[in-house]
Coordinates of C-alpha atoms in Angstrom, one line a residue:
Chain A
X1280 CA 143.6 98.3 104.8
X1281 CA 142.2 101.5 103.7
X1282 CA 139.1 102.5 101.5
X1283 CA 139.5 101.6 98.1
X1284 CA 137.9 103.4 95.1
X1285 CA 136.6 100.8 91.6
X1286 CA 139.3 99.0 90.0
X1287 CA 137.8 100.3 86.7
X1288 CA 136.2 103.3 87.9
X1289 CA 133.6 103.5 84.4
X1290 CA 132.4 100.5 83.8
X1291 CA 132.4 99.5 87.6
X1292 CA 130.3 102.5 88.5
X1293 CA 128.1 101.8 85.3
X1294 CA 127.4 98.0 86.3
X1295 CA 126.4 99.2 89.9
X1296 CA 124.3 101.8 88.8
X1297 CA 122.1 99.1 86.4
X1298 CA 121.4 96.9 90.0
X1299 CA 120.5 100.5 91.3
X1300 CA 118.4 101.4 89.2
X1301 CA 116.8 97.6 88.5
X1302 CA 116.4 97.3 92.4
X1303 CA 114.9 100.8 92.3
X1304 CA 112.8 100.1 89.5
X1305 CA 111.2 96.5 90.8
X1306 CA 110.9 97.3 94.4
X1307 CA 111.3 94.1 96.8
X1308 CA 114.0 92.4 94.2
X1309 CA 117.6 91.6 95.7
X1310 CA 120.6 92.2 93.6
X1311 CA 124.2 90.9 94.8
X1312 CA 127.1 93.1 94.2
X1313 CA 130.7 92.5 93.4
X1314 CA 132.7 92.2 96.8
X1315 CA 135.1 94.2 95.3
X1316 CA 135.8 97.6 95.8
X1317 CA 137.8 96.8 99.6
X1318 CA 137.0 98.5 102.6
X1319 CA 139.1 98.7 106.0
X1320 CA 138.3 95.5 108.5
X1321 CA 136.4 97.8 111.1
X1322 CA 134.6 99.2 108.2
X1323 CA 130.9 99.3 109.8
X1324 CA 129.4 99.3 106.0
X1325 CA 129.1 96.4 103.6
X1326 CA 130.1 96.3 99.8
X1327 CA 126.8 97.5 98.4
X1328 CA 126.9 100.7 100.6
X1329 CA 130.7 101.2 99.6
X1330 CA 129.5 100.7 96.2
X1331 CA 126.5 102.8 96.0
X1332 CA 128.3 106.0 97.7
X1333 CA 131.2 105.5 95.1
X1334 CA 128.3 105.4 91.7
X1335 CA 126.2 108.1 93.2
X1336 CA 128.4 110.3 95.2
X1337 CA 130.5 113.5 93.7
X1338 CA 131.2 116.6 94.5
X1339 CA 128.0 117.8 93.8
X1340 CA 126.0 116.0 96.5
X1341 CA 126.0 116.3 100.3
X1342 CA 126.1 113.1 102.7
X1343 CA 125.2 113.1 106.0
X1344 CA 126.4 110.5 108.1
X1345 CA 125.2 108.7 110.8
X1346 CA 127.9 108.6 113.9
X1347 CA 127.3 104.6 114.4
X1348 CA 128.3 104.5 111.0
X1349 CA 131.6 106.6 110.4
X1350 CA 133.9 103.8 111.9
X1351 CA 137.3 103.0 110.5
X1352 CA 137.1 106.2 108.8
X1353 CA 134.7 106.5 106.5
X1354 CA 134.0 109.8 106.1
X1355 CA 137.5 110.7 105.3
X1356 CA 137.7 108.1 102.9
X1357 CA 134.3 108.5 101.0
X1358 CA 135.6 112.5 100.4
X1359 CA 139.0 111.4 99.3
X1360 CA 137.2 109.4 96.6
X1361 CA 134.0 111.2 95.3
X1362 CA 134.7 114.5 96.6
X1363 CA 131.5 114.9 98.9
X1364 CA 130.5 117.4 101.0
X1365 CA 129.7 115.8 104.2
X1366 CA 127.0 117.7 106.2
X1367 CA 126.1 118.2 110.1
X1368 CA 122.1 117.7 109.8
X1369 CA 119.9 115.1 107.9
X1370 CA 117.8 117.5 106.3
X1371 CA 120.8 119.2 104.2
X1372 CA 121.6 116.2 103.2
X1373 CA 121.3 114.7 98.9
X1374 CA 122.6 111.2 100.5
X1375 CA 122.5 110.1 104.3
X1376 CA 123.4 107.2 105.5
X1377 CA 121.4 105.5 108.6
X1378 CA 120.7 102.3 110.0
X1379 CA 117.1 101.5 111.5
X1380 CA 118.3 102.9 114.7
X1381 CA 119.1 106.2 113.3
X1382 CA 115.9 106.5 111.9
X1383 CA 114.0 105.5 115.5
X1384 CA 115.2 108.5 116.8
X1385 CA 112.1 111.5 115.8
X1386 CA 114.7 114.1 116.2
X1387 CA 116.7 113.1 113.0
X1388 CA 114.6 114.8 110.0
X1389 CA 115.4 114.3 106.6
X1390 CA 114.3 116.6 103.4
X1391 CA 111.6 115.1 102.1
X1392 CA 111.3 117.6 99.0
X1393 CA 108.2 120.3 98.4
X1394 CA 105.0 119.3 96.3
X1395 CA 106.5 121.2 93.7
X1396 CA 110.1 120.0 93.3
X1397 CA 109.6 116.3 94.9
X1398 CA 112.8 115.3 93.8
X1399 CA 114.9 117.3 95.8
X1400 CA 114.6 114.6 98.7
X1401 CA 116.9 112.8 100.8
X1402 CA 117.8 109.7 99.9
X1403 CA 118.3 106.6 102.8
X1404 CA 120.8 104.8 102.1
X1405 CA 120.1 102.2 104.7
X1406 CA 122.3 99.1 106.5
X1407 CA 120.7 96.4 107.8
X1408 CA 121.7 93.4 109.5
X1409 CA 119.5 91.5 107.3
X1410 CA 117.7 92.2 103.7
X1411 CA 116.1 88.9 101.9
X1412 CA 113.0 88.5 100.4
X1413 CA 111.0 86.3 102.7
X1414 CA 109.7 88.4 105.8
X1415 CA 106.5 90.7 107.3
X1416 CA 106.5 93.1 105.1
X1417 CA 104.3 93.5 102.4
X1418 CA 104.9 96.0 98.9
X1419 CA 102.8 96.8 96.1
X1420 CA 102.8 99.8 93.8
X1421 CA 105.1 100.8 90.7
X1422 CA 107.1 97.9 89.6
X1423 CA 105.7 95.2 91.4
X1424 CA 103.1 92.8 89.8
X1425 CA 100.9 91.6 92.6
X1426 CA 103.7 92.2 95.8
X1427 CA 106.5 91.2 97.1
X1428 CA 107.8 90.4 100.7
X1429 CA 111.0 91.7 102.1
X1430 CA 112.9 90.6 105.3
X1431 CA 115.0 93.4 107.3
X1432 CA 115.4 92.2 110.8
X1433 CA 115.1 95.0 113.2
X1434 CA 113.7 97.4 110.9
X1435 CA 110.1 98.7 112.5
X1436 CA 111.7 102.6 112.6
X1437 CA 112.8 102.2 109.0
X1438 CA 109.4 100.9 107.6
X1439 CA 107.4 103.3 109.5
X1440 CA 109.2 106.3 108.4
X1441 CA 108.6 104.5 104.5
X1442 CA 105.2 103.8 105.0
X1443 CA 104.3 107.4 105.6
X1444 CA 105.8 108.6 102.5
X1445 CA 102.2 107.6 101.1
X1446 CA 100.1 110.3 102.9
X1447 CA 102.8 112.9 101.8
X1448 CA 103.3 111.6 98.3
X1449 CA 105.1 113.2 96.1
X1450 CA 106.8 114.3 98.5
X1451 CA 108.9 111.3 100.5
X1452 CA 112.2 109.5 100.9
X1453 CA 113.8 107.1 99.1
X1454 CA 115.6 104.3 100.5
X1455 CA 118.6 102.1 99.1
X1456 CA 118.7 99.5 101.6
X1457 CA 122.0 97.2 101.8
X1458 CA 123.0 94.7 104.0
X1459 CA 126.8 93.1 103.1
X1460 CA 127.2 92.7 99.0
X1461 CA 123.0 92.9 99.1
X1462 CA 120.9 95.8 97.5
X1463 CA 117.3 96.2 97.8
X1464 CA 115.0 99.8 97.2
X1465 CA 112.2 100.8 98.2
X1466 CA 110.9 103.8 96.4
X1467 CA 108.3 106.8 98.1
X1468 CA 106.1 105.0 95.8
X1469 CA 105.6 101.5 97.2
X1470 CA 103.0 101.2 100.1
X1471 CA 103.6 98.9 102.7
X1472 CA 102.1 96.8 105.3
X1473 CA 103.0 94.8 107.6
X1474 CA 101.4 91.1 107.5
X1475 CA 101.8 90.9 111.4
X1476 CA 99.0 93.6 111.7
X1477 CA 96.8 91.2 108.9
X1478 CA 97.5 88.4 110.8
X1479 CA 95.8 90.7 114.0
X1480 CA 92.8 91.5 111.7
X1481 CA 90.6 88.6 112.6
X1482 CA 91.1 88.4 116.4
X1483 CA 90.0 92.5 116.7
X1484 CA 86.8 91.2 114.6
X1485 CA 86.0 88.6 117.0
Chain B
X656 CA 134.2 91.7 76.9
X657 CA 134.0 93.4 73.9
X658 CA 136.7 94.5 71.7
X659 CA 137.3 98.4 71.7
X660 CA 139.4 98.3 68.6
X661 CA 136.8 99.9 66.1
X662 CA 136.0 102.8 68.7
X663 CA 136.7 106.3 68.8
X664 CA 139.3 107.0 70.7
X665 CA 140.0 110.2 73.0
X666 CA 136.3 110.3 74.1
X667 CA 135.5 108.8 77.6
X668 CA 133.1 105.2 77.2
X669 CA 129.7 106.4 76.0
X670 CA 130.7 110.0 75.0
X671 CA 129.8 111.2 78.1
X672 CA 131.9 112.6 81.3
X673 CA 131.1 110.6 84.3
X674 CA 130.1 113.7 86.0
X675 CA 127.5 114.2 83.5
X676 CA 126.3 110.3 83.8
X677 CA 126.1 110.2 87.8
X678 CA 124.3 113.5 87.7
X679 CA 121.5 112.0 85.2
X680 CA 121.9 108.6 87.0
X681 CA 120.8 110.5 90.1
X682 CA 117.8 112.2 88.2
X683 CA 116.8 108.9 86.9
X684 CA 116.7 107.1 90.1
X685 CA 114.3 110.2 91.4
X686 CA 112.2 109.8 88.4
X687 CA 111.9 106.4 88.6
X688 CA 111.0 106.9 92.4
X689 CA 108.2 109.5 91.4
X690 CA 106.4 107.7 88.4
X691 CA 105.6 110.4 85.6
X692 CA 107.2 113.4 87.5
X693 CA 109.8 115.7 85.5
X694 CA 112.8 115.8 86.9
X695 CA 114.8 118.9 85.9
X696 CA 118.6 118.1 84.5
X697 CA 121.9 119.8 83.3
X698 CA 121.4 118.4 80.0
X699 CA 124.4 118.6 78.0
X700 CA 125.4 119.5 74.0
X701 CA 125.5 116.8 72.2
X702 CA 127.3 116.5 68.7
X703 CA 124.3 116.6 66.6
X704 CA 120.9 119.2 67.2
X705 CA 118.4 119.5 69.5
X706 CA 114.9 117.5 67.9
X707 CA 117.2 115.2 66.8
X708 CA 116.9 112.8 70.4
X709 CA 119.8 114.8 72.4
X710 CA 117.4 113.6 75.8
X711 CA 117.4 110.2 74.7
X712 CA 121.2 110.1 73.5
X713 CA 122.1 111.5 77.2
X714 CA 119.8 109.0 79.2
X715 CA 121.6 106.1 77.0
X716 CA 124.6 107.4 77.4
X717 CA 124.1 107.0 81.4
X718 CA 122.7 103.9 81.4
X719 CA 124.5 101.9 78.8
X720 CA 127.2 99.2 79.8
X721 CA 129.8 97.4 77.4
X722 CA 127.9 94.1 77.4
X723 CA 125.2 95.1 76.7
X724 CA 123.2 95.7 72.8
X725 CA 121.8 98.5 71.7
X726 CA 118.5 98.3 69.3
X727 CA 117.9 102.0 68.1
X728 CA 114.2 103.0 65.9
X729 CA 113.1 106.0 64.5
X730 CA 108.9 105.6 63.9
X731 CA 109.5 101.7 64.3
X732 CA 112.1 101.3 61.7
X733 CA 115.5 100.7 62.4
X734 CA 117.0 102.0 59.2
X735 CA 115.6 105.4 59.0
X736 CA 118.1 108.5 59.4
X737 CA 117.9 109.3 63.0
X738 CA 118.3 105.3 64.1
X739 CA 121.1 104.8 61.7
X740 CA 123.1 107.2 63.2
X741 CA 122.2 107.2 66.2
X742 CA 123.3 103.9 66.2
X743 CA 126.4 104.4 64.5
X744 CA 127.0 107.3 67.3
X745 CA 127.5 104.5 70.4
X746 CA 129.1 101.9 68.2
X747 CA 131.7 104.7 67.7
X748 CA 131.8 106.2 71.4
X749 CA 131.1 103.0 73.7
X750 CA 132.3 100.1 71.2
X751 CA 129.1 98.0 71.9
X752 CA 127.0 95.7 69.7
X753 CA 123.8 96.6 68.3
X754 CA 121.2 94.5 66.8
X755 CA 117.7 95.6 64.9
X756 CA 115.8 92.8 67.2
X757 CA 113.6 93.7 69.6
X758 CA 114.1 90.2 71.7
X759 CA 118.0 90.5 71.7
X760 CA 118.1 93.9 73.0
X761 CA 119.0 95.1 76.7
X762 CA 118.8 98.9 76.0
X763 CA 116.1 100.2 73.3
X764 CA 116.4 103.7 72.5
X765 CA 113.4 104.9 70.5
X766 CA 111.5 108.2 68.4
X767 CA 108.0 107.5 68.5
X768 CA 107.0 104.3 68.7
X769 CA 107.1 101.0 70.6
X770 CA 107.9 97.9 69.4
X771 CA 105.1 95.2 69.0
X772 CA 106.5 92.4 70.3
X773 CA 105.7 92.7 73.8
X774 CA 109.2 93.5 75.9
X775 CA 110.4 91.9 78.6
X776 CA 111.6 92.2 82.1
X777 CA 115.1 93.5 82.6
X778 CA 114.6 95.9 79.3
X779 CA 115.4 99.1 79.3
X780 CA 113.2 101.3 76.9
X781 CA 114.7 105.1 76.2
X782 CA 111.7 107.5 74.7
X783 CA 113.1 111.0 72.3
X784 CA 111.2 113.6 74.0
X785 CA 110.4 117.0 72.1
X786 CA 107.8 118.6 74.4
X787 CA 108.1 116.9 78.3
X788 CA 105.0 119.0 79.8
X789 CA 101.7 117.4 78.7
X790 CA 99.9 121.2 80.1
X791 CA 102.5 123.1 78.4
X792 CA 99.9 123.8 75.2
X793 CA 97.0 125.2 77.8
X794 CA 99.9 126.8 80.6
X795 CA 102.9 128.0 78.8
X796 CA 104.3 129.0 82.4
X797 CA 106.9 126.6 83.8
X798 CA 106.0 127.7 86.8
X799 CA 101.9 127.8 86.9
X800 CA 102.4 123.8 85.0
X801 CA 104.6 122.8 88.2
X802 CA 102.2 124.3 90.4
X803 CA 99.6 122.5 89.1
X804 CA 101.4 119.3 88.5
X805 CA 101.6 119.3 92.0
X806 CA 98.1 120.8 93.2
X807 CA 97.0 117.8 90.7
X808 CA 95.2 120.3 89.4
X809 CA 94.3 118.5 86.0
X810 CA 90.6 119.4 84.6
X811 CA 92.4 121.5 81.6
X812 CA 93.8 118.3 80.5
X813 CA 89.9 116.8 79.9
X814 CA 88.6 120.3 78.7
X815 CA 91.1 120.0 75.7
X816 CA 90.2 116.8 75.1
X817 CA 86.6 117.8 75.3
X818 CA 87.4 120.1 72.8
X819 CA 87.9 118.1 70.5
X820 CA 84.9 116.2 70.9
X821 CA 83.0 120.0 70.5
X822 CA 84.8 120.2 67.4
X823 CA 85.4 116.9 65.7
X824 CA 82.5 114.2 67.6
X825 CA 85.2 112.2 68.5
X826 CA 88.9 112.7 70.4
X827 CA 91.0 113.4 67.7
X828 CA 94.1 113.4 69.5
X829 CA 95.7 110.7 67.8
X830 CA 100.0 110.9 69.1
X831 CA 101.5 112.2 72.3
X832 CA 98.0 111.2 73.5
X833 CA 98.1 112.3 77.5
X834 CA 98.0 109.5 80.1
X835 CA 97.7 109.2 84.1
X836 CA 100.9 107.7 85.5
X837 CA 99.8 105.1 88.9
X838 CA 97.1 107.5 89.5
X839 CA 99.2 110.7 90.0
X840 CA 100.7 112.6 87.4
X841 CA 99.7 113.2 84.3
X842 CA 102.7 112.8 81.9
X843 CA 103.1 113.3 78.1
X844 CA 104.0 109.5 76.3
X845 CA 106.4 111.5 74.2
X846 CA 104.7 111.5 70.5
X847 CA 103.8 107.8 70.3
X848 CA 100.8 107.4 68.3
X849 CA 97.8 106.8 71.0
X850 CA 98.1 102.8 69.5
X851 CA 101.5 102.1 71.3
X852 CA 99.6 103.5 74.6
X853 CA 98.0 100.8 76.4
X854 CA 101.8 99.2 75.7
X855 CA 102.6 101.5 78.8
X856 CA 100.1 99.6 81.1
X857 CA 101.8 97.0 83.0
X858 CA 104.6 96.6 80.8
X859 CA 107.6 94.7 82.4
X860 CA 110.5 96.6 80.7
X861 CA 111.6 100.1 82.5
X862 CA 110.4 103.4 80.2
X863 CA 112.6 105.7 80.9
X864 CA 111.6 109.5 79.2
X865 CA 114.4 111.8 78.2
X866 CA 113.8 116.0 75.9
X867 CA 117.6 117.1 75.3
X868 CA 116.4 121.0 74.7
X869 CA 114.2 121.0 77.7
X870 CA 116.5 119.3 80.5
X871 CA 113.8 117.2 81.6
X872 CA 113.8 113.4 82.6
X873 CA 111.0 111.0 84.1
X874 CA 110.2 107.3 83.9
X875 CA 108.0 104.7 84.4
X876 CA 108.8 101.9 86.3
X877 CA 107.6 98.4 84.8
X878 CA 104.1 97.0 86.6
X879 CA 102.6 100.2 86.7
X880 CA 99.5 101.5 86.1
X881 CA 98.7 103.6 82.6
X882 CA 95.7 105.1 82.3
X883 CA 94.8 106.8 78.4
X884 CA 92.9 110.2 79.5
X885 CA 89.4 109.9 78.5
X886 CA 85.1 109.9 79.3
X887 CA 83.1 107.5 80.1
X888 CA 80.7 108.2 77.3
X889 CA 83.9 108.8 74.9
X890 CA 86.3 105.9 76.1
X891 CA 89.7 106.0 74.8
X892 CA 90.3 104.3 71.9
X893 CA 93.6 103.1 69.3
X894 CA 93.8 103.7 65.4
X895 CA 92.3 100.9 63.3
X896 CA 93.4 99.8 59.8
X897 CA 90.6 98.2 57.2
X898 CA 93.1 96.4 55.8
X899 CA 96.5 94.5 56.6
X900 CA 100.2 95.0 56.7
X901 CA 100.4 94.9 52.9
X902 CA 104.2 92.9 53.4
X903 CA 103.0 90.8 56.5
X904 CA 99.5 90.6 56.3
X905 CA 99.1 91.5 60.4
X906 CA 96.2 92.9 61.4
X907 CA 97.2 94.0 64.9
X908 CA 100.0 96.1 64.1
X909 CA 100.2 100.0 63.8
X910 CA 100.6 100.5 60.2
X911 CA 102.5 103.4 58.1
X912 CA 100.9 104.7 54.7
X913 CA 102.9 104.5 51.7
X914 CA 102.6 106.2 48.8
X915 CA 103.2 103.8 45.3
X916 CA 102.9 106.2 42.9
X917 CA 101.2 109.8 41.8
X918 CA 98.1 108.3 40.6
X919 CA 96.9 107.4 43.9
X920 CA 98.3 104.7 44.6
X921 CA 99.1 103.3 48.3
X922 CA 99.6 100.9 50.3
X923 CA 99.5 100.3 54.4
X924 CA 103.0 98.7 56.2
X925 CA 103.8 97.5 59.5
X926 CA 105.7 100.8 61.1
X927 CA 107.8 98.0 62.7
X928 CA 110.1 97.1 60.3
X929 CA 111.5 94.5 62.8
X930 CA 108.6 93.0 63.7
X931 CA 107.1 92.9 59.8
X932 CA 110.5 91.3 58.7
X933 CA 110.6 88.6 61.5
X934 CA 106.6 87.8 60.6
X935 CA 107.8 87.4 56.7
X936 CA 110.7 85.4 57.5
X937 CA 108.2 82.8 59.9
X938 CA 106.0 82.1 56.8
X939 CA 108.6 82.1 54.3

């Protein structure tokens, strides 16, 4: 089986793009994805990272990827379809795709963007071996009335590197995290904690 | 699925290329990402002039899907010039339904106002924007604004308002009143009057922000702090009306001053035309 572009590349994109940009707007909110478009059977990505690379991705925007990642041929396939540019170091990069691990490593930096052009940032697009809405960590900010909770597994690296978007603010990464057909976001602009260290709160008082 | 056969043909689905759309989709995210922050885009001619809601066309454009419907107002009403055919423009180029109430509508694109009822979660509302850069009156560098957008460098923002205060004993800037977006960046409404402001403050629809002629987007996300400019001695306040909606009779709309006659006459409407019908039609 190879990689497989939208069956109806317009309105496919366009229905993708809405959960993107919901999930981006409401931080800590799951969205399911169509299963479709097909990937190869040792594809290391799920549907939501397929999809997301296919709505965002053209020949306009670089993607780094991460080498855990690139199985059954993904980087050939995701330039035979948008037309990418695929890049050798995180920080070039408009897209890069990482899992936790990736991101445990200090070594890999991404472009965060400058005070006075924020935007220009990488965005994480992340895969996870889990993403639900029950879990440690705590978000507030921008989109969220009161909080919400998200699970990720593994994810320590991943939520340390997104908590400190808050002393850099505006400048920061994005993250699109995915995990199978699910799509979550969490924005530079959500702070985080960690109930765990709450839960440590009253012991240290003692 | 809705039926394409009363579309333009020969134009892709919402008038737009999809290059153009994943470009501003990308923008949008960003903007959504950095509350209030102007994010700089390619923006694109549209068939009809700039001033005329070429941002807000384009943003639409990008976001807009064939199920879903498409409520478009110009100063509240939904049967003025620039809504009509504006309105007429994506039935033509994306086929999809359109409908002048506020409830029944998944994509609002708007000039200047915000609709009363309160929207909800999952709404998508898509602001005209003539002038994006709230310092662009006091700094008419692009650069020196960015610079200071990002120092937060801000204190102009009060002295103009203080101004008026000199001038006029109260803030008399009554429409594209500035506001603080989550505590950040100060960000121009786009020229709602300063009524429809504290409709930004927590509301649970998306705001997205779009100015055609100056290729600038930004957003802000639903939940999400709004704070009006003002002093604590001079707090900021909305328009009030002595009387009612004249049609309606509410009291808690923001109301439009018509002219009867040339003797004087006048009378004060409901600027939502949508919201004053829908009142009527509940007491008739």
């Amino acid at each position: 089986m190879q990689w497989s572009a939208f069956d109806d590349p317009v309105h496919d994109s366009q229905r993708a793009y809405r959960q993107l940009l919901s999930t981006m707007a409401e931080p800590g909110t799951v969205e399911d994805m169509l299963e479709s478009p097909l990937r190869p059977e040792d594809a290391a990505i799920g549907a939501a990272c397929w999809a997301t690379l296919l709505t965002l991705c053209d020949l306009d925007t670089r993607v780094w990827l991460t080498p855990e990642l690139a199985a059954g041929g993904l980087g050939e396939g995701l330039r035979f379809h948008t037309g990418s540019r695929l890049v050798d170091t995180p920080a070039e990069a408009d897209f890069a795709l990482v899992t936790p691990a990736t991101l445990a490593d200090p070594t890999r930096v991404f472009n965060e963007g400058s005070d006075i052009y924020p935007d220009r940032s990488t965005t994480l697009l992340v895969v996870l071996e889990r993403l639900d809405t029950e879990g440690p960590w705590r978000l507030q900010g921008p989109g969220i009335p009161g909080f919400r909770r998200l699970g990720i597994g593994e994810g320590d690296a991943l939520m340390s590197r997104l908590a400190a978007n808050q002393s850099r603010f505006p400048r920061g990464l994005d993250a699109i995290l995915t995990c199978g057909a699910r799509l979550a976001a969490v924005p530079r602009s959500t702070r985080i904690t960690s109930s765990r260290v709450e839960e440590a709160d009253p012991c240290m008082s003692q | 699925m809705n039926d394409y056969s009363d579309a333009t043909t020969g134009y892709n689905f919402a008038y737009l290329d999809e290059q153009t759309k994943r470009m501003i989709r990308r923008g949008l995210l960003k903007a959504v990402a950095i509350p209030g922050y102007q994010v700089p885009f390619g923006g694109r001619e549209m068939p009809m002039p700039y001033g005329w809601g070429t941002g807000g066309m384009q943003l639409t454009a990008s976001v807009l899907g064939q199920d879903d419907v498409l409520k478009v107002i110009d100063q509240g009403a939904d049967d003025t010039t620039n809504a009509v055919s504006i309105r007429a423009f994506f039935e033509r180029v994306a086929g999809v339904t359109t409908t002048s109430a506020t409830a029944e509508a998944d994509v609002i694109q708007t000039r200047h106002r915000i609709p009363e009822q309160p929207l909800r979660q999952g709404q998508i509302l898509v602001f005209q924007v003539p002038i994006p850069e709230p310092l662009r009156f006091i700094e008419p560098s692009e650069e020196e604004t960015r610079l200071m957008h990002a120092l937060e460098e801000y204190g102009v923002m009060h002295v103009k308002l203080y101004e008026d205060i000199a001038r006029h004993g109260h803030i008399a800037t009554t429409y594209a009143y500035p506001v603080k977006v989550d505590g950040r960046y100060v960000t121009d409404p786009s020229p709602i009057p300063k009524f429809d402001n504290p409709k930004l403050h927590m509301a649970e629809a998306l705001m997205l922000f779009g100015a055609g002629r100056e290729k600038r987007l930004y957003a802000i996300p639903p939940y999400t702090r709004v704070e009006s400019l003002d002093f604590e001695d001079h707090p900021f306040e909305v328009q009030q009306w002595e009387e009612p909606c004249a049609i309606c009779g509410a009291r808690d709309t923001f109301l439009d001053e018509v002219i009867t006659d040339d003797r004087g006459g006048r009378m004060f409407v409901c600027s939502d035309t949508d919201y004053c019908q829908s009142r009527r039609e509940e007491v008739a």
